[in-house]
PDB file of C-alpha atoms in Angstrom:
ATOM      1  CA  MET A   1     169.035 128.993 148.484  1.00  0.00           C
ATOM      2  CA  THR A   2     165.365 129.554 148.563  1.00  0.00           C
ATOM      3  CA  VAL A   3     163.065 126.719 149.838  1.00  0.00           C
ATOM      4  CA  SER A   4     160.124 126.355 147.874  1.00  0.00           C
ATOM      5  CA  LEU A   5     157.610 123.694 149.275  1.00  0.00           C
ATOM      6  CA  PRO A   6     154.838 122.188 147.594  1.00  0.00           C
ATOM      7  CA  GLU A   7     150.995 123.199 147.693  1.00  0.00           C
ATOM      8  CA  VAL A   8     149.582 120.625 150.284  1.00  0.00           C
ATOM      9  CA  THR A   9     145.774 119.974 150.811  1.00  0.00           C
ATOM     10  CA  SER A  10     144.382 120.224 154.505  1.00  0.00           C
ATOM     11  CA  VAL A  11     142.463 116.655 155.684  1.00  0.00           C
ATOM     12  CA  LEU A  12     139.979 118.133 157.480  1.00  0.00           C
ATOM     13  CA  GLY A  13     136.460 118.624 156.458  1.00  0.00           C
ATOM     14  CA  SER A  14     137.892 117.889 153.004  1.00  0.00           C
ATOM     15  CA  ARG A  15     136.717 114.429 152.027  1.00  0.00           C
ATOM     16  CA  SER A  16     133.084 113.571 151.014  1.00  0.00           C
ATOM     17  CA  VAL A  17     132.017 110.107 150.272  1.00  0.00           C
ATOM     18  CA  TRP A  18     128.846 109.059 148.257  1.00  0.00           C
ATOM     19  CA  VAL A  19     127.169 105.673 148.169  1.00  0.00           C
ATOM     20  CA  VAL A  20     125.885 104.782 144.750  1.00  0.00           C
ATOM     21  CA  PRO A  21     124.092 101.858 143.728  1.00  0.00           C
ATOM     22  CA  LYS A  22     125.333  99.464 140.915  1.00  0.00           C
ATOM     23  CA  ALA A  23     122.087 100.138 139.034  1.00  0.00           C
ATOM     24  CA  SER A  24     123.109 103.283 137.929  1.00  0.00           C
ATOM     25  CA  ALA A  25     126.280 102.440 135.887  1.00  0.00           C
ATOM     26  CA  ALA A  26     127.766  99.093 134.766  1.00  0.00           C
ATOM     27  CA  ASP A  27     131.106 100.741 135.291  1.00  0.00           C
ATOM     28  CA  ALA A  28     132.947 102.902 137.580  1.00  0.00           C
ATOM     29  CA  ASP A  29     133.670 105.372 134.620  1.00  0.00           C
ATOM     30  CA  GLU A  30     130.246 105.798 133.341  1.00  0.00           C
ATOM     31  CA  LEU A  31     128.741 107.087 136.369  1.00  0.00           C
ATOM     32  CA  THR A  32     128.180 111.024 136.224  1.00  0.00           C
ATOM     33  CA  ILE A  33     127.424 113.947 138.534  1.00  0.00           C
ATOM     34  CA  ALA A  34     124.020 113.332 138.187  1.00  0.00           C
ATOM     35  CA  ASP A  35     124.373 109.495 139.536  1.00  0.00           C
ATOM     36  CA  LEU A  36     125.857 110.984 142.531  1.00  0.00           C
ATOM     37  CA  THR A  37     123.037 113.377 143.234  1.00  0.00           C
ATOM     38  CA  ALA A  38     120.735 110.657 142.719  1.00  0.00           C
ATOM     39  CA  GLY A  39     122.611 108.370 145.120  1.00  0.00           C
ATOM     40  CA  PHE A  40     123.150 108.979 149.020  1.00  0.00           C
ATOM     41  CA  LYS A  41     125.852 111.352 150.329  1.00  0.00           C
ATOM     42  CA  ALA A  42     127.506 109.248 153.255  1.00  0.00           C
ATOM     43  CA  THR A  43     129.894 111.921 154.889  1.00  0.00           C
ATOM     44  CA  CYS A  44     128.067 113.025 157.877  1.00  0.00           C
ATOM     45  CA  TYR A  45     127.105 109.287 158.791  1.00  0.00           C
ATOM     46  CA  ILE A  46     131.053 108.197 158.666  1.00  0.00           C
ATOM     47  CA  TYR A  47     133.420 108.203 161.774  1.00  0.00           C
ATOM     48  CA  GLY A  48     137.170 108.776 162.029  1.00  0.00           C
ATOM     49  CA  ASN A  49     138.932 107.595 158.227  1.00  0.00           C
ATOM     50  CA  GLY A  50     136.866 104.291 157.116  1.00  0.00           C
ATOM     51  CA  GLY A  51     136.610 102.946 154.049  1.00  0.00           C
ATOM     52  CA  THR A  52     140.032 103.949 152.353  1.00  0.00           C
ATOM     53  CA  ILE A  53     141.411 101.348 149.940  1.00  0.00           C
ATOM     54  CA  THR A  54     144.955  99.245 150.550  1.00  0.00           C
ATOM     55  CA  GLY A  55     146.995  97.417 147.757  1.00  0.00           C
ATOM     56  CA  GLU A  56     148.874  94.825 149.113  1.00  0.00           C
ATOM     57  CA  GLN A  57     151.500  94.144 146.517  1.00  0.00           C
ATOM     58  CA  GLN A  58     152.772  90.764 146.693  1.00  0.00           C
ATOM     59  CA  ARG A  59     156.465  90.365 145.948  1.00  0.00           C
ATOM     60  CA  GLY A  60     158.679  87.001 144.836  1.00  0.00           C
ATOM     61  CA  ASP A  61     162.114  85.765 144.359  1.00  0.00           C
ATOM     62  CA  ALA A  62     162.480  84.910 140.246  1.00  0.00           C
ATOM     63  CA  PRO A  63     163.543  81.228 139.545  1.00  0.00           C
ATOM     64  CA  ARG A  64     167.492  81.768 139.316  1.00  0.00           C
ATOM     65  CA  LYS A  65     169.234  81.697 136.134  1.00  0.00           C
ATOM     66  CA  LEU A  66     172.642  79.455 135.798  1.00  0.00           C
ATOM     67  CA  CYS A  67     174.546  82.959 135.418  1.00  0.00           C
ATOM     68  CA  GLU A  68     173.031  84.702 138.207  1.00  0.00           C
ATOM     69  CA  VAL A  69     174.482  85.000 141.954  1.00  0.00           C
ATOM     70  CA  THR A  70     172.108  87.424 143.152  1.00  0.00           C
ATOM     71  CA  THR A  71     167.987  86.884 143.259  1.00  0.00           C
ATOM     72  CA  ARG A  72     166.180  88.874 141.362  1.00  0.00           C
ATOM     73  CA  GLN A  73     162.699  90.105 142.985  1.00  0.00           C
ATOM     74  CA  LYS A  74     159.594  90.214 140.720  1.00  0.00           C
ATOM     75  CA  ILE A  75     156.502  91.936 141.193  1.00  0.00           C
ATOM     76  CA  GLY A  76     153.359  89.917 141.893  1.00  0.00           C
ATOM     77  CA  THR A  77     149.591  90.333 142.233  1.00  0.00           C
ATOM     78  CA  VAL A  78     147.868  93.061 144.180  1.00  0.00           C
ATOM     79  CA  ASN A  79     145.371  92.287 146.809  1.00  0.00           C
ATOM     80  CA  GLU A  80     143.057  94.859 147.329  1.00  0.00           C
ATOM     81  CA  SER A  81     141.218  95.690 150.858  1.00  0.00           C
ATOM     82  CA  ILE A  82     139.261  98.345 152.221  1.00  0.00           C
ATOM     83  CA  SER A  83     139.325  99.085 155.866  1.00  0.00           C
ATOM     84  CA  ASP A  84     136.099  98.671 157.573  1.00  0.00           C
ATOM     85  CA  ILE A  85     133.324 102.019 157.630  1.00  0.00           C
ATOM     86  CA  GLN A  86     131.785 102.594 160.606  1.00  0.00           C
ATOM     87  CA  TYR A  87     128.762 104.857 160.717  1.00  0.00           C
ATOM     88  CA  SER A  88     126.124 106.052 162.952  1.00  0.00           C
ATOM     89  CA  TYR A  89     122.392 104.753 163.302  1.00  0.00           C
ATOM     90  CA  LYS A  90     119.463 104.883 165.282  1.00  0.00           C
ATOM     91  CA  PRO A  91     118.816 101.545 166.994  1.00  0.00           C
ATOM     92  CA  GLN A  92     115.175 102.566 168.263  1.00  0.00           C
ATOM     93  CA  ALA A  93     113.973 103.507 164.668  1.00  0.00           C
ATOM     94  CA  ASP A  94     113.021 101.649 161.294  1.00  0.00           C
ATOM     95  CA  ASP A  95     115.147 102.348 157.898  1.00  0.00           C
ATOM     96  CA  ALA A  96     112.452 104.701 157.132  1.00  0.00           C
ATOM     97  CA  ASP A  97     113.801 107.074 159.458  1.00  0.00           C
ATOM     98  CA  GLU A  98     116.542 109.489 158.260  1.00  0.00           C
ATOM     99  CA  ALA A  99     118.942 108.775 160.701  1.00  0.00           C
ATOM    100  CA  ASN A 100     119.239 104.998 159.478  1.00  0.00           C
ATOM    101  CA  ASP A 101     119.392 105.820 155.803  1.00  0.00           C
ATOM    102  CA  MET A 102     122.971 105.048 155.867  1.00  0.00           C
ATOM    103  CA  LYS A 103     122.471 101.508 157.227  1.00  0.00           C
ATOM    104  CA  ALA A 104     119.459 100.975 154.840  1.00  0.00           C
ATOM    105  CA  ALA A 105     121.889 102.173 151.542  1.00  0.00           C
ATOM    106  CA  MET A 106     124.661  99.653 153.022  1.00  0.00           C
ATOM    107  CA  THR A 107     122.311  96.161 152.994  1.00  0.00           C
ATOM    108  CA  PHE A 108     124.283  93.207 153.746  1.00  0.00           C
ATOM    109  CA  GLY A 109     125.165  91.600 150.129  1.00  0.00           C
ATOM    110  CA  ASP A 110     124.373  94.442 147.919  1.00  0.00           C
ATOM    111  CA  THR A 111     126.659  95.727 145.513  1.00  0.00           C
ATOM    112  CA  VAL A 112     127.189  99.620 145.505  1.00  0.00           C
ATOM    113  CA  TYR A 113     129.941 102.030 144.558  1.00  0.00           C
ATOM    114  CA  LEU A 114     131.525 104.104 147.359  1.00  0.00           C
ATOM    115  CA  VAL A 115     132.494 107.302 145.554  1.00  0.00           C
ATOM    116  CA  ASP A 116     135.168 109.402 147.347  1.00  0.00           C
ATOM    117  CA  ARG A 117     135.952 113.128 146.649  1.00  0.00           C
ATOM    118  CA  LEU A 118     139.222 114.277 148.920  1.00  0.00           C
ATOM    119  CA  GLY A 119     140.487 117.679 148.896  1.00  0.00           C
ATOM    120  CA  VAL A 120     137.177 119.382 148.335  1.00  0.00           C
ATOM    121  CA  THR A 121     135.115 121.507 150.934  1.00  0.00           C
ATOM    122  CA  ASP A 122     132.233 118.830 151.984  1.00  0.00           C
ATOM    123  CA  SER A 123     129.967 121.525 151.602  1.00  0.00           C
ATOM    124  CA  THR A 124     130.535 121.937 147.699  1.00  0.00           C
ATOM    125  CA  ALA A 125     128.233 120.497 145.195  1.00  0.00           C
ATOM    126  CA  PRO A 126     129.676 117.698 142.628  1.00  0.00           C
ATOM    127  CA  THR A 127     131.144 119.126 139.319  1.00  0.00           C
ATOM    128  CA  ILE A 128     132.821 117.910 136.704  1.00  0.00           C
ATOM    129  CA  SER A 129     135.882 119.349 137.043  1.00  0.00           C
ATOM    130  CA  HIS A 130     136.681 116.940 140.430  1.00  0.00           C
ATOM    131  CA  PHE A 131     138.226 114.440 140.910  1.00  0.00           C
ATOM    132  CA  PHE A 132     136.563 111.239 142.252  1.00  0.00           C
ATOM    133  CA  ASN A 133     137.848 107.842 143.292  1.00  0.00           C
ATOM    134  CA  VAL A 134     135.214 104.826 142.778  1.00  0.00           C
ATOM    135  CA  TYR A 135     135.491 101.725 144.693  1.00  0.00           C
ATOM    136  CA  GLU A 136     132.858  98.899 143.614  1.00  0.00           C
ATOM    137  CA  VAL A 137     132.317  97.080 146.581  1.00  0.00           C
ATOM    138  CA  GLU A 138     130.356  93.903 147.897  1.00  0.00           C
ATOM    139  CA  LEU A 139     129.031  94.987 151.345  1.00  0.00           C
ATOM    140  CA  GLY A 140     129.408  92.374 154.405  1.00  0.00           C
ATOM    141  CA  TYR A 141     127.400  92.151 157.566  1.00  0.00           C
ATOM    142  CA  GLN A 142     126.408  95.162 159.362  1.00  0.00           C
ATOM    143  CA  ASN A 143     127.733  94.864 163.125  1.00  0.00           C
ATOM    144  CA  ARG A 144     126.174  96.731 165.678  1.00  0.00           C
ATOM    145  CA  THR A 145     128.821  98.547 167.516  1.00  0.00           C
ATOM    146  CA  GLN A 146     129.331 101.812 169.570  1.00  0.00           C
ATOM    147  CA  THR A 147     132.399 104.342 168.863  1.00  0.00           C
ATOM    148  CA  GLY A 148     133.642 103.950 172.487  1.00  0.00           C
ATOM    149  CA  ASP A 149     133.089 103.584 175.746  1.00  0.00           C
ATOM    150  CA  ASP A 150     133.510 106.747 177.472  1.00  0.00           C
ATOM    151  CA  ASP A 151     130.676 109.059 177.913  1.00  0.00           C
ATOM    152  CA  GLN A 152     130.731 110.547 174.455  1.00  0.00           C
ATOM    153  CA  ALA A 153     130.311 107.235 172.761  1.00  0.00           C
ATOM    154  CA  GLU A 154     127.507 106.996 170.468  1.00  0.00           C
ATOM    155  CA  TYR A 155     125.855 103.658 168.883  1.00  0.00           C
ATOM    156  CA  SER A 156     127.264 102.517 165.483  1.00  0.00           C
ATOM    157  CA  ILE A 157     127.547 100.130 162.912  1.00  0.00           C
ATOM    158  CA  THR A 158     130.900  98.683 161.767  1.00  0.00           C
ATOM    159  CA  GLN A 159     130.449  97.363 157.916  1.00  0.00           C
ATOM    160  CA  GLY A 160     133.334  95.302 156.304  1.00  0.00           C
ATOM    161  CA  ALA A 161     133.334  95.064 152.561  1.00  0.00           C
ATOM    162  CA  SER A 162     135.110  93.225 149.641  1.00  0.00           C
ATOM    163  CA  VAL A 163     136.652  95.239 146.965  1.00  0.00           C
ATOM    164  CA  ILE A 164     135.854  94.272 143.479  1.00  0.00           C
ATOM    165  CA  SER A 165     137.426  97.030 141.352  1.00  0.00           C
ATOM    166  CA  THR A 166     138.966 100.479 141.682  1.00  0.00           C
ATOM    167  CA  ALA A 167     139.404 103.654 139.830  1.00  0.00           C
ATOM    168  CA  TYR A 168     140.906 106.972 140.697  1.00  0.00           C
ATOM    169  CA  ASP A 169     141.190 110.275 139.654  1.00  0.00           C
ATOM    170  CA  LEU A 170     137.795 110.117 137.382  1.00  0.00           C
ATOM    171  CA  GLN A 171     135.929 113.257 136.041  1.00  0.00           C
ATOM    172  CA  PHE A 172     132.004 112.466 135.507  1.00  0.00           C
ATOM    173  CA  ALA A 173     130.381 113.823 132.818  1.00  0.00           C
ATOM    174  CA  ALA A 174     127.258 115.878 133.872  1.00  0.00           C
ATOM    175  CA  SER A 175     124.613 113.569 132.974  1.00  0.00           C
TER     176      SER A 175
ATOM    177  CA  MET B   1     119.977  88.772 152.392  1.00  0.00           C
ATOM    178  CA  SER B   2     116.621  88.924 153.208  1.00  0.00           C
ATOM    179  CA  ASP B   3     116.557  92.935 152.421  1.00  0.00           C
ATOM    180  CA  LEU B   4     117.478  92.581 148.742  1.00  0.00           C
ATOM    181  CA  VAL B   5     114.601  92.267 146.227  1.00  0.00           C
ATOM    182  CA  ARG B   6     114.529  92.447 142.631  1.00  0.00           C
ATOM    183  CA  ALA B   7     113.877  95.323 141.012  1.00  0.00           C
ATOM    184  CA  ARG B   8     113.039  96.898 137.511  1.00  0.00           C
ATOM    185  CA  HIS B   9     114.682  99.905 136.727  1.00  0.00           C
ATOM    186  CA  GLU B  10     115.249 101.111 132.941  1.00  0.00           C
ATOM    187  CA  GLY B  11     114.422  98.028 131.192  1.00  0.00           C
ATOM    188  CA  THR B  12     116.719  96.086 133.029  1.00  0.00           C
ATOM    189  CA  ASP B  13     116.163  93.907 136.273  1.00  0.00           C
ATOM    190  CA  TYR B  14     118.795  94.186 139.429  1.00  0.00           C
ATOM    191  CA  THR B  15     119.480  92.537 142.815  1.00  0.00           C
ATOM    192  CA  MET B  16     119.291  95.467 145.233  1.00  0.00           C
ATOM    193  CA  SER B  17     118.336  96.773 148.596  1.00  0.00           C
ATOM    194  CA  ARG B  18     114.806  98.268 149.100  1.00  0.00           C
ATOM    195  CA  PHE B  19     116.504 101.493 150.029  1.00  0.00           C
ATOM    196  CA  TRP B  20     117.748 101.856 146.471  1.00  0.00           C
ATOM    197  CA  ALA B  21     114.903 100.297 144.608  1.00  0.00           C
ATOM    198  CA  LYS B  22     112.463 103.278 146.440  1.00  0.00           C
ATOM    199  CA  ARG B  23     115.366 106.182 145.691  1.00  0.00           C
ATOM    200  CA  LEU B  24     115.478 105.184 142.180  1.00  0.00           C
ATOM    201  CA  GLY B  25     111.532 104.829 141.549  1.00  0.00           C
ATOM    202  CA  ALA B  26     112.323 101.227 140.284  1.00  0.00           C
ATOM    203  CA  GLU B  27     109.581  98.727 140.432  1.00  0.00           C
ATOM    204  CA  ILE B  28     110.165  95.662 143.143  1.00  0.00           C
ATOM    205  CA  ILE B  29     109.231  92.429 141.236  1.00  0.00           C
ATOM    206  CA  GLN B  30     108.522  88.710 142.229  1.00  0.00           C
ATOM    207  CA  SER B  31     111.322  87.077 141.083  1.00  0.00           C
ATOM    208  CA  PRO B  32     114.555  85.257 143.031  1.00  0.00           C
ATOM    209  CA  THR B  33     117.113  87.502 144.264  1.00  0.00           C
ATOM    210  CA  LEU B  34     119.638  84.399 143.951  1.00  0.00           C
ATOM    211  CA  ASN B  35     120.662  81.927 141.356  1.00  0.00           C
ATOM    212  CA  ALA B  36     120.184  78.326 141.710  1.00  0.00           C
ATOM    213  CA  ASP B  37     123.487  77.825 142.905  1.00  0.00           C
ATOM    214  CA  GLY B  38     123.071  80.473 145.658  1.00  0.00           C
ATOM    215  CA  THR B  39     124.912  83.395 143.986  1.00  0.00           C
ATOM    216  CA  ARG B  40     123.887  86.432 144.030  1.00  0.00           C
ATOM    217  CA  ARG B  41     121.914  87.015 140.758  1.00  0.00           C
ATOM    218  CA  GLY B  42     123.040  89.517 138.164  1.00  0.00           C
ATOM    219  CA  PRO B  43     121.318  92.243 136.074  1.00  0.00           C
ATOM    220  CA  THR B  44     119.009  90.345 133.444  1.00  0.00           C
ATOM    221  CA  SER B  45     117.015  91.871 130.617  1.00  0.00           C
ATOM    222  CA  ALA B  46     113.382  92.545 131.507  1.00  0.00           C
ATOM    223  CA  ASP B  47     111.983  91.523 128.223  1.00  0.00           C
ATOM    224  CA  SER B  48     114.137  88.029 127.620  1.00  0.00           C
ATOM    225  CA  GLY B  49     115.194  87.487 131.179  1.00  0.00           C
ATOM    226  CA  ARG B  50     118.612  86.519 130.049  1.00  0.00           C
ATOM    227  CA  THR B  51     121.885  88.365 131.481  1.00  0.00           C
ATOM    228  CA  ALA B  52     121.857  92.022 130.501  1.00  0.00           C
ATOM    229  CA  LYS B  53     124.826  92.862 128.283  1.00  0.00           C
ATOM    230  CA  PRO B  54     126.777  96.121 129.569  1.00  0.00           C
ATOM    231  CA  LYS B  55     125.252  99.406 128.049  1.00  0.00           C
ATOM    232  CA  THR B  56     127.935 100.789 125.805  1.00  0.00           C
ATOM    233  CA  THR B  57     127.645 103.950 123.461  1.00  0.00           C
ATOM    234  CA  VAL B  58     129.059 104.734 120.071  1.00  0.00           C
ATOM    235  CA  ALA B  59     132.099 106.508 121.099  1.00  0.00           C
ATOM    236  CA  LYS B  60     133.169 104.126 123.952  1.00  0.00           C
ATOM    237  CA  SER B  61     132.651 100.807 121.394  1.00  0.00           C
ATOM    238  CA  ALA B  62     134.837 102.807 118.376  1.00  0.00           C
ATOM    239  CA  ALA B  63     137.653 103.779 121.216  1.00  0.00           C
ATOM    240  CA  ALA B  64     137.582  99.828 122.050  1.00  0.00           C
ATOM    241  CA  LYS B  65     137.764  98.692 118.335  1.00  0.00           C
ATOM    242  CA  THR B  66     140.377 101.370 117.817  1.00  0.00           C
ATOM    243  CA  ALA B  67     142.537 100.238 120.981  1.00  0.00           C
ATOM    244  CA  ASP B  68     142.062  96.184 119.762  1.00  0.00           C
ATOM    245  CA  SER B  69     143.152  97.137 116.077  1.00  0.00           C
ATOM    246  CA  ALA B  70     146.125  98.987 117.552  1.00  0.00           C
ATOM    247  CA  THR B  71     147.062  95.946 119.874  1.00  0.00           C
ATOM    248  CA  THR B  72     146.719  93.588 116.191  1.00  0.00           C
ATOM    249  CA  GLU B  73     148.643  95.786 114.290  1.00  0.00           C
ATOM    250  CA  GLU B  74     151.757  95.683 117.521  1.00  0.00           C
ATOM    251  CA  LYS B  75     151.683  92.062 117.144  1.00  0.00           C
ATOM    252  CA  ASN B  76     151.935  92.146 113.361  1.00  0.00           C
TER     253      ASN B  76
END
């Protein structure tokens, strides 16, 4: 019997992240490729795999009916959260410096869209045929951190955020 | 939140960072970024100062209306 494995997509170098201001669109599905281009491409600032969404599914036991001898589980609410984002910055420069663009784009208290594209080489320009995941988030405090304690460590900012809404597998119009 | 400003972009006033105001070419205006209760101030109309209505298109409104009427028919 022939074993036929489904096609898979390598993670390495195939994730791109853009930061787009809330002023660009009232809703995630109204974003366009032009909005992405006018936004800020953050891929080369972000370390590791930050900014991934988790939907924690709550479950509960349904009230037992008189005829029931077993417990029924019911699906409850979903608590969406986003993992901390760690990105590089230049401590000895102000926000006008290109090295601090990500720091300036992610100002504490601002609401932005984080647009995630998976499975396409980062150097590929976004097009109307690509699928995007969009996370509308309110940005938290920018903690000054470092990537580690070894001789390769770099200064970084680690920032949490709260999720306002998520939308998956969106395709954007050109403009 | 001291780095946030009020900026006018395409007829609507938004609370945003200076970075985005500059990048979008929005005009920074002297207006509070927070409401009286300390919450973040949402988008307002540049003309009236009232809460800005979400922008929509004819196609989107029609789709919403169709979906609404379909739900009503199901109820009936």
